[in-house]
mmCIF file of C-alpha atoms in Angstrom:
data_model
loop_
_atom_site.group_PDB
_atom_site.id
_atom_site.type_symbol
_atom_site.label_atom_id
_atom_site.label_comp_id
_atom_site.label_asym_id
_atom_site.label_seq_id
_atom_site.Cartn_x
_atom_site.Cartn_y
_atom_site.Cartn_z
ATOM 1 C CA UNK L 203 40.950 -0.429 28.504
ATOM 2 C CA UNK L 204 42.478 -3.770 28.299
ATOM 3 C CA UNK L 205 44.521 -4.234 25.313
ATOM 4 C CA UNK L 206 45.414 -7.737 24.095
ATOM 5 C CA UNK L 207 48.650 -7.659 23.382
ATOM 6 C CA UNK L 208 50.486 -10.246 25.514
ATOM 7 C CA UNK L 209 52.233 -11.601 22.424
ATOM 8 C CA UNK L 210 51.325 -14.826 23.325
ATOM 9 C CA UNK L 211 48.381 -15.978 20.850
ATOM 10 C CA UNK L 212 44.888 -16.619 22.241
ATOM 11 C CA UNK L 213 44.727 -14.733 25.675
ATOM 12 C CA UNK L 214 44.405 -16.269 28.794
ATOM 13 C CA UNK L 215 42.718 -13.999 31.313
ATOM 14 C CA UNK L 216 39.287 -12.193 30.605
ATOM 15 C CA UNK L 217 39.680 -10.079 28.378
ATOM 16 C CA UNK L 218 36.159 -8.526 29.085
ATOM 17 C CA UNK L 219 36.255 -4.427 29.895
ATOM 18 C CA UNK L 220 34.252 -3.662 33.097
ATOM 19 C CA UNK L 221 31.936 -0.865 32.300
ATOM 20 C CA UNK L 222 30.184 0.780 34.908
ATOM 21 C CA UNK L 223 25.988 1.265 34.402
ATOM 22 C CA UNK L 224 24.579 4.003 35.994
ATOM 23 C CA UNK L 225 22.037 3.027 38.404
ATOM 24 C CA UNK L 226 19.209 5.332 37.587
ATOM 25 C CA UNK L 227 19.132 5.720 33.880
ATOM 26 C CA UNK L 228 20.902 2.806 33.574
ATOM 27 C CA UNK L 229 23.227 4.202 30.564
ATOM 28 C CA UNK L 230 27.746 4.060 31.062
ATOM 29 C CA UNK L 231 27.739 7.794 33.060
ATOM 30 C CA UNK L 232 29.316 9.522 30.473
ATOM 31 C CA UNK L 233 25.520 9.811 28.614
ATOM 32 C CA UNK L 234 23.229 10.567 31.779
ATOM 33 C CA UNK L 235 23.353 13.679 30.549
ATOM 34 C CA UNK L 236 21.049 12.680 27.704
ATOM 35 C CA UNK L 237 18.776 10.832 29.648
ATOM 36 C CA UNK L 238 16.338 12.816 31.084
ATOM 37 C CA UNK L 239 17.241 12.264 35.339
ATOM 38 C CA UNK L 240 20.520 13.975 35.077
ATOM 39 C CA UNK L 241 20.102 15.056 38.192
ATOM 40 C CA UNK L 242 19.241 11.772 40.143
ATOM 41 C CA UNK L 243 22.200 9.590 37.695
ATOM 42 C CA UNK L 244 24.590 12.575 39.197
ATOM 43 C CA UNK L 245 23.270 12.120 42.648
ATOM 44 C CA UNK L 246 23.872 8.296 42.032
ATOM 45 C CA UNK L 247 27.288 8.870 40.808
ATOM 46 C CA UNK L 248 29.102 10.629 43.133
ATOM 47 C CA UNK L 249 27.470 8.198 45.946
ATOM 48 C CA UNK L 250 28.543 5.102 43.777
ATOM 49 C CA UNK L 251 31.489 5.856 41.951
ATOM 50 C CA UNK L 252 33.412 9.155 43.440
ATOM 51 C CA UNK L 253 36.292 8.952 41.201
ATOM 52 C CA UNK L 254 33.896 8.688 37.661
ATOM 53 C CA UNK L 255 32.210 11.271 38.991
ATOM 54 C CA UNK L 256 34.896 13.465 39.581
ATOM 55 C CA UNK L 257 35.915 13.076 35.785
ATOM 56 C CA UNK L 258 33.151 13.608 34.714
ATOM 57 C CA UNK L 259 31.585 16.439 36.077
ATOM 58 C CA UNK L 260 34.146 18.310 37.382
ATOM 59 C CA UNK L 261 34.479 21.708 35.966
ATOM 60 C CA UNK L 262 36.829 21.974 33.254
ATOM 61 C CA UNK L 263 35.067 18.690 31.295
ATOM 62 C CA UNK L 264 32.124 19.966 31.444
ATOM 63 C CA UNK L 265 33.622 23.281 30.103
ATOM 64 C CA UNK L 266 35.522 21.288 27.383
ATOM 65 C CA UNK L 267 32.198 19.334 26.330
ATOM 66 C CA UNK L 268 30.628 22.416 26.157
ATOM 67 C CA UNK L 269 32.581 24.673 23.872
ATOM 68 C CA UNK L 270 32.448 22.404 20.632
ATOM 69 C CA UNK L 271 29.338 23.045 20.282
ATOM 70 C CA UNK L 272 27.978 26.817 18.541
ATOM 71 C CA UNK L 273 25.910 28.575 20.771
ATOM 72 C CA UNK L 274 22.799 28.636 19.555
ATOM 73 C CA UNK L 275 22.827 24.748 19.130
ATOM 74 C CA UNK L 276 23.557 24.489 22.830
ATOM 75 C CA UNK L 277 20.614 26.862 23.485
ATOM 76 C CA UNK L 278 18.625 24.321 21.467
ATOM 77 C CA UNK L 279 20.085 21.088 23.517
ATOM 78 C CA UNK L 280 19.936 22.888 26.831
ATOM 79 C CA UNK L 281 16.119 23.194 25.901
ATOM 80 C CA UNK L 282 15.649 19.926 24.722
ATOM 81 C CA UNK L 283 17.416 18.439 28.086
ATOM 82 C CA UNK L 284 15.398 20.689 30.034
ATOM 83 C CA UNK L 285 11.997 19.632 28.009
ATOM 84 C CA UNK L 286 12.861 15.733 28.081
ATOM 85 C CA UNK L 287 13.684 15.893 32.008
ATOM 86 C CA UNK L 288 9.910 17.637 32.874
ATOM 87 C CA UNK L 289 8.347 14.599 30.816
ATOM 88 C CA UNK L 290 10.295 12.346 32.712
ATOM 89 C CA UNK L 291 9.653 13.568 35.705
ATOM 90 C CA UNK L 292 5.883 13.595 35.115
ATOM 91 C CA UNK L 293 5.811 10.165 34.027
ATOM 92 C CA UNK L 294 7.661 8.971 37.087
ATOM 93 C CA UNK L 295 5.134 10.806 38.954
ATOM 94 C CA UNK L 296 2.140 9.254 37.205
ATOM 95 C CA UNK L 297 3.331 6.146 37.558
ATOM 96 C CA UNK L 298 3.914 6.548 41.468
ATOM 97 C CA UNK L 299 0.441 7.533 41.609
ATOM 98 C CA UNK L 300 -0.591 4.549 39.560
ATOM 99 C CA UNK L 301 1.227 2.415 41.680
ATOM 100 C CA UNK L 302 -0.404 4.011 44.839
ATOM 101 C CA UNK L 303 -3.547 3.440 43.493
ATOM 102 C CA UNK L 304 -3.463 -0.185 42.532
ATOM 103 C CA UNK L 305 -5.618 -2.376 44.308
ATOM 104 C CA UNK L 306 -4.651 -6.245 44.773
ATOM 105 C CA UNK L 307 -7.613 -7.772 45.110
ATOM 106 C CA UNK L 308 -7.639 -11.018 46.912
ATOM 107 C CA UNK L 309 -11.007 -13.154 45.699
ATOM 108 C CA UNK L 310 -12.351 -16.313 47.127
ATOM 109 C CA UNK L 311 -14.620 -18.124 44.555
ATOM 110 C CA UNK L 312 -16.529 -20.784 45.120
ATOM 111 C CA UNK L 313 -16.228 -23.822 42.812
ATOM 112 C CA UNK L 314 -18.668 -26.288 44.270
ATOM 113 C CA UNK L 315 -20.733 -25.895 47.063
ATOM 114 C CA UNK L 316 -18.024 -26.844 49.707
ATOM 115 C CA UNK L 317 -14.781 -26.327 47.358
ATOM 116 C CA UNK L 318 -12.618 -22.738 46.717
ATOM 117 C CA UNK L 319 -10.288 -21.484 44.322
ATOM 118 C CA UNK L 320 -8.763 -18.325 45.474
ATOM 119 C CA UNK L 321 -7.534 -15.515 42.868
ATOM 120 C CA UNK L 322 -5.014 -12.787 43.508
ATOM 121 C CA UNK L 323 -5.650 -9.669 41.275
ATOM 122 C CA UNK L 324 -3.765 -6.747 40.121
ATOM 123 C CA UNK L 325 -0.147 -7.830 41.664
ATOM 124 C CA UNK L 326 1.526 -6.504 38.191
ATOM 125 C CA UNK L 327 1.259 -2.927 38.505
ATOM 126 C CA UNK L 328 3.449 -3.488 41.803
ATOM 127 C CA UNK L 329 6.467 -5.181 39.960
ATOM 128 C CA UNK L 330 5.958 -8.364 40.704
ATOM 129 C CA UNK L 331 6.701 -11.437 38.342
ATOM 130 C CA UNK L 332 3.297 -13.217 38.700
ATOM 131 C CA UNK L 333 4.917 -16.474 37.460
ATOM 132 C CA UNK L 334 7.580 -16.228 40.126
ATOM 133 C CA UNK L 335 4.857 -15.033 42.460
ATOM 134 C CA UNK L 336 2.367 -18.097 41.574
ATOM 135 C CA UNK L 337 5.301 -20.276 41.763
ATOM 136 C CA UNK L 338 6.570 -19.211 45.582
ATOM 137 C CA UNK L 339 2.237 -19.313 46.512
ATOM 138 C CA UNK L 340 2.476 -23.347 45.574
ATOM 139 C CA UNK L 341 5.635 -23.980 47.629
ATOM 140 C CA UNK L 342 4.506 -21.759 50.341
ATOM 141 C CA UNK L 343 0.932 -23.425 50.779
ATOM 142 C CA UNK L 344 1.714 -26.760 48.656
ATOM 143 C CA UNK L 345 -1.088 -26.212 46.329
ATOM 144 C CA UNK L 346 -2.047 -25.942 42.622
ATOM 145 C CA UNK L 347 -1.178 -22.060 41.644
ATOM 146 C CA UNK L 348 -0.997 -21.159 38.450
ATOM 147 C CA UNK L 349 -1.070 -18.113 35.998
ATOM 148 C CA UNK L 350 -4.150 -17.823 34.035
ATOM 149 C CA UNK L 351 -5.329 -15.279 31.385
ATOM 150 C CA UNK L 352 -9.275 -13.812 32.725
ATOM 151 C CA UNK L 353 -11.799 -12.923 30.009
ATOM 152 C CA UNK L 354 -10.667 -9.392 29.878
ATOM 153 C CA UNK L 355 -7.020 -10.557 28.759
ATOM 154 C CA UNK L 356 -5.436 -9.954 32.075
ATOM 155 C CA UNK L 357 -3.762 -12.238 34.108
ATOM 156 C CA UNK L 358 -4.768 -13.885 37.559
ATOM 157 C CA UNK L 359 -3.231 -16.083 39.674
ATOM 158 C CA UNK L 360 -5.163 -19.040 40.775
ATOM 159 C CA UNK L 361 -4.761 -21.275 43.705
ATOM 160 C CA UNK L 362 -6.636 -23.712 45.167
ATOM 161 C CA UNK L 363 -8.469 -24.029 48.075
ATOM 162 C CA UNK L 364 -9.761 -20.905 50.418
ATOM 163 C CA UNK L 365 -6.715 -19.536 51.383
ATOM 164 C CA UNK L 366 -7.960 -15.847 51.228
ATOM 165 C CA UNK L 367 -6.219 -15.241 54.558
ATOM 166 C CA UNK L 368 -3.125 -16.886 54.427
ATOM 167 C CA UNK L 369 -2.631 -15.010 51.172
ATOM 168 C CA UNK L 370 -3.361 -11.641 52.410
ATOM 169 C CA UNK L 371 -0.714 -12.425 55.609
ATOM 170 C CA UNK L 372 1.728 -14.091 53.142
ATOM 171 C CA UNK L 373 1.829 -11.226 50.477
ATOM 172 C CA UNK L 374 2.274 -8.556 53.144
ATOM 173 C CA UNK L 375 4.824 -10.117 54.752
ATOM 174 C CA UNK L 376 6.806 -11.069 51.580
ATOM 175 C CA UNK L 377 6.134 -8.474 49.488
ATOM 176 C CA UNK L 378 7.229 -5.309 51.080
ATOM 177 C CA UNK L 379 6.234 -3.126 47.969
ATOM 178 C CA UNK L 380 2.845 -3.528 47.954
ATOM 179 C CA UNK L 381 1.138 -1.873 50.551
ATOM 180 C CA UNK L 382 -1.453 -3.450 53.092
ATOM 181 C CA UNK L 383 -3.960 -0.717 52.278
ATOM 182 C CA UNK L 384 -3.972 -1.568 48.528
ATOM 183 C CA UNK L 385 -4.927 -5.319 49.255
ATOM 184 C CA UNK L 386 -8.537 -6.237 49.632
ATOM 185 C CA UNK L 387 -10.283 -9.747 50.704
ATOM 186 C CA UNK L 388 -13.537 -9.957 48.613
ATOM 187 C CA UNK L 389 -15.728 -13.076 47.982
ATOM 188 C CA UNK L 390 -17.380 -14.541 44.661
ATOM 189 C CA UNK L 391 -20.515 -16.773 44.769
ATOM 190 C CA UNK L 392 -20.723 -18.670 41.815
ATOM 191 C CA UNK L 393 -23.956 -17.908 40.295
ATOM 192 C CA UNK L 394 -26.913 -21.112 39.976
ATOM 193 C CA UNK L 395 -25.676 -22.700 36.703
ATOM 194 C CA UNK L 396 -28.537 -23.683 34.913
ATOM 195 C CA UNK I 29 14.365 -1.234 14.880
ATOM 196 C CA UNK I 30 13.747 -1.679 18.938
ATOM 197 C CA UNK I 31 12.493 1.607 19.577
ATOM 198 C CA UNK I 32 9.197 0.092 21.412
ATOM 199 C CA UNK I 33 10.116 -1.569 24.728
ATOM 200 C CA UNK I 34 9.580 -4.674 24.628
ATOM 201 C CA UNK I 35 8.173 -7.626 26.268
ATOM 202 C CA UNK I 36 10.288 -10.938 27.613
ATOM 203 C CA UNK I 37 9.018 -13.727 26.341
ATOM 204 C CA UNK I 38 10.080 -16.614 27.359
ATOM 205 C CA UNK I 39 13.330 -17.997 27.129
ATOM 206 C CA UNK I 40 13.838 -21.546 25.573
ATOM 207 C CA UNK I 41 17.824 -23.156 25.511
ATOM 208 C CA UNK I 42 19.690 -23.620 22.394
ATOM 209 C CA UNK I 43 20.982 -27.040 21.656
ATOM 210 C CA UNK I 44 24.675 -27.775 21.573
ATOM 211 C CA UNK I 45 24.867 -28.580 18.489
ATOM 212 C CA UNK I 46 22.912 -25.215 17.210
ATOM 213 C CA UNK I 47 25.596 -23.472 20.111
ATOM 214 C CA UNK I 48 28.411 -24.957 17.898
ATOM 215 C CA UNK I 49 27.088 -23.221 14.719
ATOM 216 C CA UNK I 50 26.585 -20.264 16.202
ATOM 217 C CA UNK I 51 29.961 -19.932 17.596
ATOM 218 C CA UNK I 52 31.319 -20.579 14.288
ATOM 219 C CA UNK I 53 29.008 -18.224 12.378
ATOM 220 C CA UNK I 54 29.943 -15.303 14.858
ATOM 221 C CA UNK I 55 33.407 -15.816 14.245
ATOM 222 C CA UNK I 56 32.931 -15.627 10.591
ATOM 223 C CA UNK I 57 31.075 -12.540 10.459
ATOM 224 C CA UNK I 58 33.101 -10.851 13.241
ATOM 225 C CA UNK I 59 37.269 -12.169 12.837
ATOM 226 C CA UNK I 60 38.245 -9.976 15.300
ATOM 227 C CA UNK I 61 36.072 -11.398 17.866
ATOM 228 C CA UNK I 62 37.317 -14.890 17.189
ATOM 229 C CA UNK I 63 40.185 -14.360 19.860
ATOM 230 C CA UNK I 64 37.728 -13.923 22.415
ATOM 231 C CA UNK I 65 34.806 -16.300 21.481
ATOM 232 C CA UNK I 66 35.865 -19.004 24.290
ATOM 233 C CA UNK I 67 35.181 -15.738 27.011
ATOM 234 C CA UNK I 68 31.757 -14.802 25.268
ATOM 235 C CA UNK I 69 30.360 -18.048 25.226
ATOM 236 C CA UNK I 70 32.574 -20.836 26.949
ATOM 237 C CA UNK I 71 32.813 -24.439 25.393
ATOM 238 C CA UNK I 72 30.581 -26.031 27.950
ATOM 239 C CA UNK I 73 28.323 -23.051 28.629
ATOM 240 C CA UNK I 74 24.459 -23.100 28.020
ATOM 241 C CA UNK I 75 22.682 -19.904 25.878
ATOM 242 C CA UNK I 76 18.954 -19.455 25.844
ATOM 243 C CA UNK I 77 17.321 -17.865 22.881
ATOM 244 C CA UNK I 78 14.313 -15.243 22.993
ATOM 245 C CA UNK I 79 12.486 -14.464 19.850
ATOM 246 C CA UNK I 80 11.798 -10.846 19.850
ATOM 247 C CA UNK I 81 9.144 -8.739 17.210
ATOM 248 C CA UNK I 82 10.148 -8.286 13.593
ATOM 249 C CA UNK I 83 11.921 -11.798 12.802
ATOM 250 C CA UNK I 84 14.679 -11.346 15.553
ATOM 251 C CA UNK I 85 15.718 -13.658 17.951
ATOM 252 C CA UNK I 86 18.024 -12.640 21.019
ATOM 253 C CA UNK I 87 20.733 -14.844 22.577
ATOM 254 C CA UNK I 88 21.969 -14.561 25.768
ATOM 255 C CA UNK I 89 23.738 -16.292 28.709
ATOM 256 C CA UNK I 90 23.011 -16.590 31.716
ATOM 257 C CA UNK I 91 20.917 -13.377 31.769
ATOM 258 C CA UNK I 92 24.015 -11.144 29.787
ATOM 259 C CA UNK I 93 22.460 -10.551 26.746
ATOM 260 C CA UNK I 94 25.129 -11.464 23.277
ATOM 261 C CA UNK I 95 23.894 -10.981 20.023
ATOM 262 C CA UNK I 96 20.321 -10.521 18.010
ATOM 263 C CA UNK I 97 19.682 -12.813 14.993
ATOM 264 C CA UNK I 98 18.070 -10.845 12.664
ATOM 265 C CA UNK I 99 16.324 -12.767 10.153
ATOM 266 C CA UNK I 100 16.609 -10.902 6.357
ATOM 267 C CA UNK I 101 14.135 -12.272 3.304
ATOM 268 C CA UNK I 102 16.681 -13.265 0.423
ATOM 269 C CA UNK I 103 19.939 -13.072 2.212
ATOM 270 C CA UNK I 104 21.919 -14.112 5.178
ATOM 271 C CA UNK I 105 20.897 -13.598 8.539
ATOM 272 C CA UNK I 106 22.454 -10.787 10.548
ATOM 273 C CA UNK I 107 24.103 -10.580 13.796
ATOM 274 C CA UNK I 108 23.876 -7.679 16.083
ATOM 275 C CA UNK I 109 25.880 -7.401 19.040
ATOM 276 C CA UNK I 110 24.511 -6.102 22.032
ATOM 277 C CA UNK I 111 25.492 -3.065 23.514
ATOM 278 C CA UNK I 112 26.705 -4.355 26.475
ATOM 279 C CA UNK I 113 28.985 -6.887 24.762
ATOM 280 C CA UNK I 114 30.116 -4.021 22.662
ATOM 281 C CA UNK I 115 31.025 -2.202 25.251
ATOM 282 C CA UNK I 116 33.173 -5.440 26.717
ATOM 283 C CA UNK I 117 34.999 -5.334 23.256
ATOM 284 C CA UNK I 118 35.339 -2.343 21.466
ATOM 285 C CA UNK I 119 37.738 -2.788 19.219
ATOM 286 C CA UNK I 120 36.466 -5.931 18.153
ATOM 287 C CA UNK I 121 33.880 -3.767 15.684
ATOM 288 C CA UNK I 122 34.620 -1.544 12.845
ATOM 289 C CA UNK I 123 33.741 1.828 14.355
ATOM 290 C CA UNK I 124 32.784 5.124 13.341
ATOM 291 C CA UNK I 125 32.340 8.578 15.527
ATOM 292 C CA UNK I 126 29.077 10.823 15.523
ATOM 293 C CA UNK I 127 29.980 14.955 16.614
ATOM 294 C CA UNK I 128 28.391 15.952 20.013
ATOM 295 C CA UNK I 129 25.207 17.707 18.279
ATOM 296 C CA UNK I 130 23.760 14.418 16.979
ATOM 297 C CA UNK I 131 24.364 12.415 20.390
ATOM 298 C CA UNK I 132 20.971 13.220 21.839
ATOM 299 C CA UNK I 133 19.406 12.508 18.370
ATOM 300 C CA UNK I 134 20.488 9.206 18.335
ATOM 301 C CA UNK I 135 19.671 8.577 21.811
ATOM 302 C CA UNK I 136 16.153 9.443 21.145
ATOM 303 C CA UNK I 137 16.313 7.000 18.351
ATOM 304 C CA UNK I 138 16.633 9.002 15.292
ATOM 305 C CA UNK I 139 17.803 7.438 12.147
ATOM 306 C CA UNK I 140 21.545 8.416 11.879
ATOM 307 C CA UNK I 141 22.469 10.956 8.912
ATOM 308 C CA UNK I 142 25.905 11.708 7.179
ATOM 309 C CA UNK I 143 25.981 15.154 8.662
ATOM 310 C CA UNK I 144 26.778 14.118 12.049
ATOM 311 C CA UNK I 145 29.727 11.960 10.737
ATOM 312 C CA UNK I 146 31.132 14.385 7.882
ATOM 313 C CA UNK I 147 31.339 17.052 10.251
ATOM 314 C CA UNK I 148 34.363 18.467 12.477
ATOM 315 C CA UNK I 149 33.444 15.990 15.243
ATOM 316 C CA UNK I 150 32.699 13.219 13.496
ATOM 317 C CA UNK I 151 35.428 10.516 12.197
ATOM 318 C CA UNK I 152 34.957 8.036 9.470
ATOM 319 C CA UNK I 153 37.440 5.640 8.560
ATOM 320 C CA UNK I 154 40.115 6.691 5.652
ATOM 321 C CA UNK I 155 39.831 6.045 2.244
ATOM 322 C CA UNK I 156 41.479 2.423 2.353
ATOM 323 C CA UNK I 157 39.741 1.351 5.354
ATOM 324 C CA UNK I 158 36.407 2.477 3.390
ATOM 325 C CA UNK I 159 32.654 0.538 4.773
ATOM 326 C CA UNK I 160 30.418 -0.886 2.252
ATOM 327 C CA UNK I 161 26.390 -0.605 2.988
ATOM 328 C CA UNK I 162 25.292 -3.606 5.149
ATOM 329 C CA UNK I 163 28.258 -3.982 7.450
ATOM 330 C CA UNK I 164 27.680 -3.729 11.154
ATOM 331 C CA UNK I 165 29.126 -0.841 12.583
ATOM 332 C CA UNK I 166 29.549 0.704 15.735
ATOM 333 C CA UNK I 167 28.921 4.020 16.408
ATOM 334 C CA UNK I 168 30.793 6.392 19.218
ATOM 335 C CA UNK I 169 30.599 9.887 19.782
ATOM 336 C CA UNK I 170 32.593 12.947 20.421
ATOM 337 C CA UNK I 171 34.090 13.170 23.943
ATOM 338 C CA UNK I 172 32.469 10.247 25.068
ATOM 339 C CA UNK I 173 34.612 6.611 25.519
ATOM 340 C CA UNK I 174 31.833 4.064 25.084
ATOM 341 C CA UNK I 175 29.933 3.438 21.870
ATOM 342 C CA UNK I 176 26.347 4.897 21.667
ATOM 343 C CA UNK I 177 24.798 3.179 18.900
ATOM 344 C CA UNK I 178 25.248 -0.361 16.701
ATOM 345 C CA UNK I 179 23.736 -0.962 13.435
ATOM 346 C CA UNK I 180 23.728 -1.374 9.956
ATOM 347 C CA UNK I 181 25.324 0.829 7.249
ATOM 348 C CA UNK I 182 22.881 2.162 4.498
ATOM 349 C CA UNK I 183 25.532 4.374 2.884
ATOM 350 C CA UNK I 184 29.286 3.592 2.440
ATOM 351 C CA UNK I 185 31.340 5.934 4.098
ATOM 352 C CA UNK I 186 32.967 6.937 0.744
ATOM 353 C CA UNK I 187 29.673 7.448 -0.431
ATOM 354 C CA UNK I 188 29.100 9.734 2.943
ATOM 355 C CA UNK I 189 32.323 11.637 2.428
ATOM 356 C CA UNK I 190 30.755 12.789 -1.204
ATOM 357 C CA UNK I 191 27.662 13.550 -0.537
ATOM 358 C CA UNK I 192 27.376 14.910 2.988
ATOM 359 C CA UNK I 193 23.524 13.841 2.994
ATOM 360 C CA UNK I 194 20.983 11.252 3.841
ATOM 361 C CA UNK I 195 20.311 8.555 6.366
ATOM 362 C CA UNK I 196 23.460 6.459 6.709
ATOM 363 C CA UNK I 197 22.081 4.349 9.328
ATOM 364 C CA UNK I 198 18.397 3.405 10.422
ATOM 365 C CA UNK I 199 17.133 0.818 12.714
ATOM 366 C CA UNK I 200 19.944 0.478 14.838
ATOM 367 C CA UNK I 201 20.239 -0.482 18.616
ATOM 368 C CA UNK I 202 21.235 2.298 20.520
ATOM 369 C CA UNK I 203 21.442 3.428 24.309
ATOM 370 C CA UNK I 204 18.043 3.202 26.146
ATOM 371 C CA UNK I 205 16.200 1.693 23.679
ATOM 372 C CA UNK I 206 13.943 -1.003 23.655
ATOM 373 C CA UNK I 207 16.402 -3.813 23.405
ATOM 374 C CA UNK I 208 18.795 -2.279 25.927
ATOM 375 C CA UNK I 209 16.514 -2.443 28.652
ATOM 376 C CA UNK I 210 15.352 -5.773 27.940
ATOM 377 C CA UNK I 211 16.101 -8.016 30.995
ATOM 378 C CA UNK I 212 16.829 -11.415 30.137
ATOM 379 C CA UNK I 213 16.674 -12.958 34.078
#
């Protein structure tokens, strides 16, 4: 801990403590243990940060954590980790499985007889910032792209121009997390307006 | 209070002159921060502002989240540290100590009660040092170096000492919750 006590008045260097964040549960290390991945934020730890680790989980801390509480209320917590860790595990797994199943559909529609818009849908459930995304699309093909909200209240990006193709290329070669299987070309005829 | 994750918005700048105020206003409600205030926000730095649900607005800079403004009906708003600032100055808050029982209570976002302060593992400040209801406090825990939770005192800790009982602190912002994994980028 950095204490400020160079007698001279206002301090001069940062005075700022570093604190590490675990990279899983993103909690300081000392409270993984309350977080549901222990195991994972543990596996993290000792790869990361040897010497936290060694504090601690090394055998007498955790013995010394261990025996202020009563017994039956570290039955109760043990149970309680062990409950909260199965729910996160299945929600991690469900959303894995979401994410595996989320299609990116790719949609060509036409505006006016000879002119396209193209729409990329569904690139949020991959992690992706659509307004980053839309904004990269413009520079990359130097068109209009933009963000827009559909009827159904989720959001689209919309380019112009057909550009179906280059879109499909450009998102599989930039965007490493979604994958190619996921992204499908499909193509909207805009229906006789009356 | 940020239980619910929540959504960025987006993030607008605050003008200098609003920075200024700010600066001041954080030293008043926080003196032992003052020291430091040119390190948390530099002279010639810029902070953006997020509004965030229920009347509070988050500032940040450059994507380190500071302090939430939360807005109170009849009274003076209320700063809230971050966490993460917190944990850059601990001793800059007033600071109280939860026993190891409560720990995963208040992680799961449970409204802090006198019980888990009063008892063996738990420290309040001493008589002279005593907290009145509505003062920011920080909130650390047994064994554990960093502080856990931040919030506001419903129940002076003289008050706690007496009576053993009740919710001391509600709507905090604690480890993991909504606010805390807010990213600001």
């Amino acid at each position: 801990m950095a204490d400020a006590a160079n007698g001279e008045g206002a301090p001069v260097e940062p005075q700022a403590r570093k604190v590490v964040y675990c990279g899983v549960c993103s909690l300081p290390p000392e409270y993984c243990e309350f977080g549901g991945t222990v195991k994972k934020c543990k596996e993290w730890l000792e790869d990361a940060h040897p010497d936290l680790f060694e504090r601690l989980y090394s055998e007498s801390s955790v013995e010394a954590s261990l025996s202020t509480l009563s017994l039956d209320a570290q039955k109760r917590a043990e149970r309680d980790a062990q409950k909260k860790a199965a729910r996160a595990e299945a929600s991690e797994a469900r959303e894995q499985e979401k994410k595996a199943a989320a299609k990116v559909y790719i949609k060509r529609i036409e505006r006016n007889k000879r002119k396209y818009v193209t729409a990329v849908i569904g690139l949020e459930a991959h992690g992706l910032e659509l307004k980053k995304v839309a904004k990269d699309f413009g520079k990359k093909f130097a068109t209009g792209s933009s963000v827009t909200k559909t009827a159904s209240g989720t959001d689209e990006i919309v380019l112009q121009g057909d550009l179906s193709d280059e879109v499909y290329d450009f998102i599989t070669e930039t965007y490493k997390g979604v994958p190619e299987d996921n992204l499908e070309c499909i193509e909207d005829k805009k229906k006789k307006s009356g | 209070m940020f239980k619910k994750d929540i959504n960025p918005a987006k993030k607008t700048k605050v003008k200098s002159s609003a920075q200024r105020a700010l600066r001041s206003k954080l030293c008043d409600s926080y003196p032992l921060l003052a020291p430091y205030i040119d390190e948390i926000i530099p002279k010639k730095s810029q902070l953006d502002v997020m509004k965030l649900p229920d009347f509070a607005t988050l500032y940040s800079l450059e994507s380190h989240p500071l302090f939430v403004e939360i807005e109170k009906k009849g009274a003076d708003d209320i700063f809230l540290p971050h966490l993460k600032l917190v944990h850059a100055f601990p001793h800059c808050f007033k600071r109280v100590q939860i026993d190891r029982g409560a720990i995963r209570f208040v992680l799961s976002g449970a409204a802090l009660m006198a019980p888990g302060l009063t008892s063996p593992g738990g420290r309040l400040p001493p008589a002279e040092e005593a907290l009145k209801p509505g003062e920011v406090v920080a909130v650390g825990a047994e064994g554990k170096d960093e502080i856990c939770l931040i919030g506001i005192l419903k129940m002076g800790t003289e008050e706690m000492k007496e009576k053993k009982k009740g919710v001391v602190m509600d709507e905090g912002h604690y480890l993991g919750d909504g606010l805390w994994k807010l990213s600001v980028e």
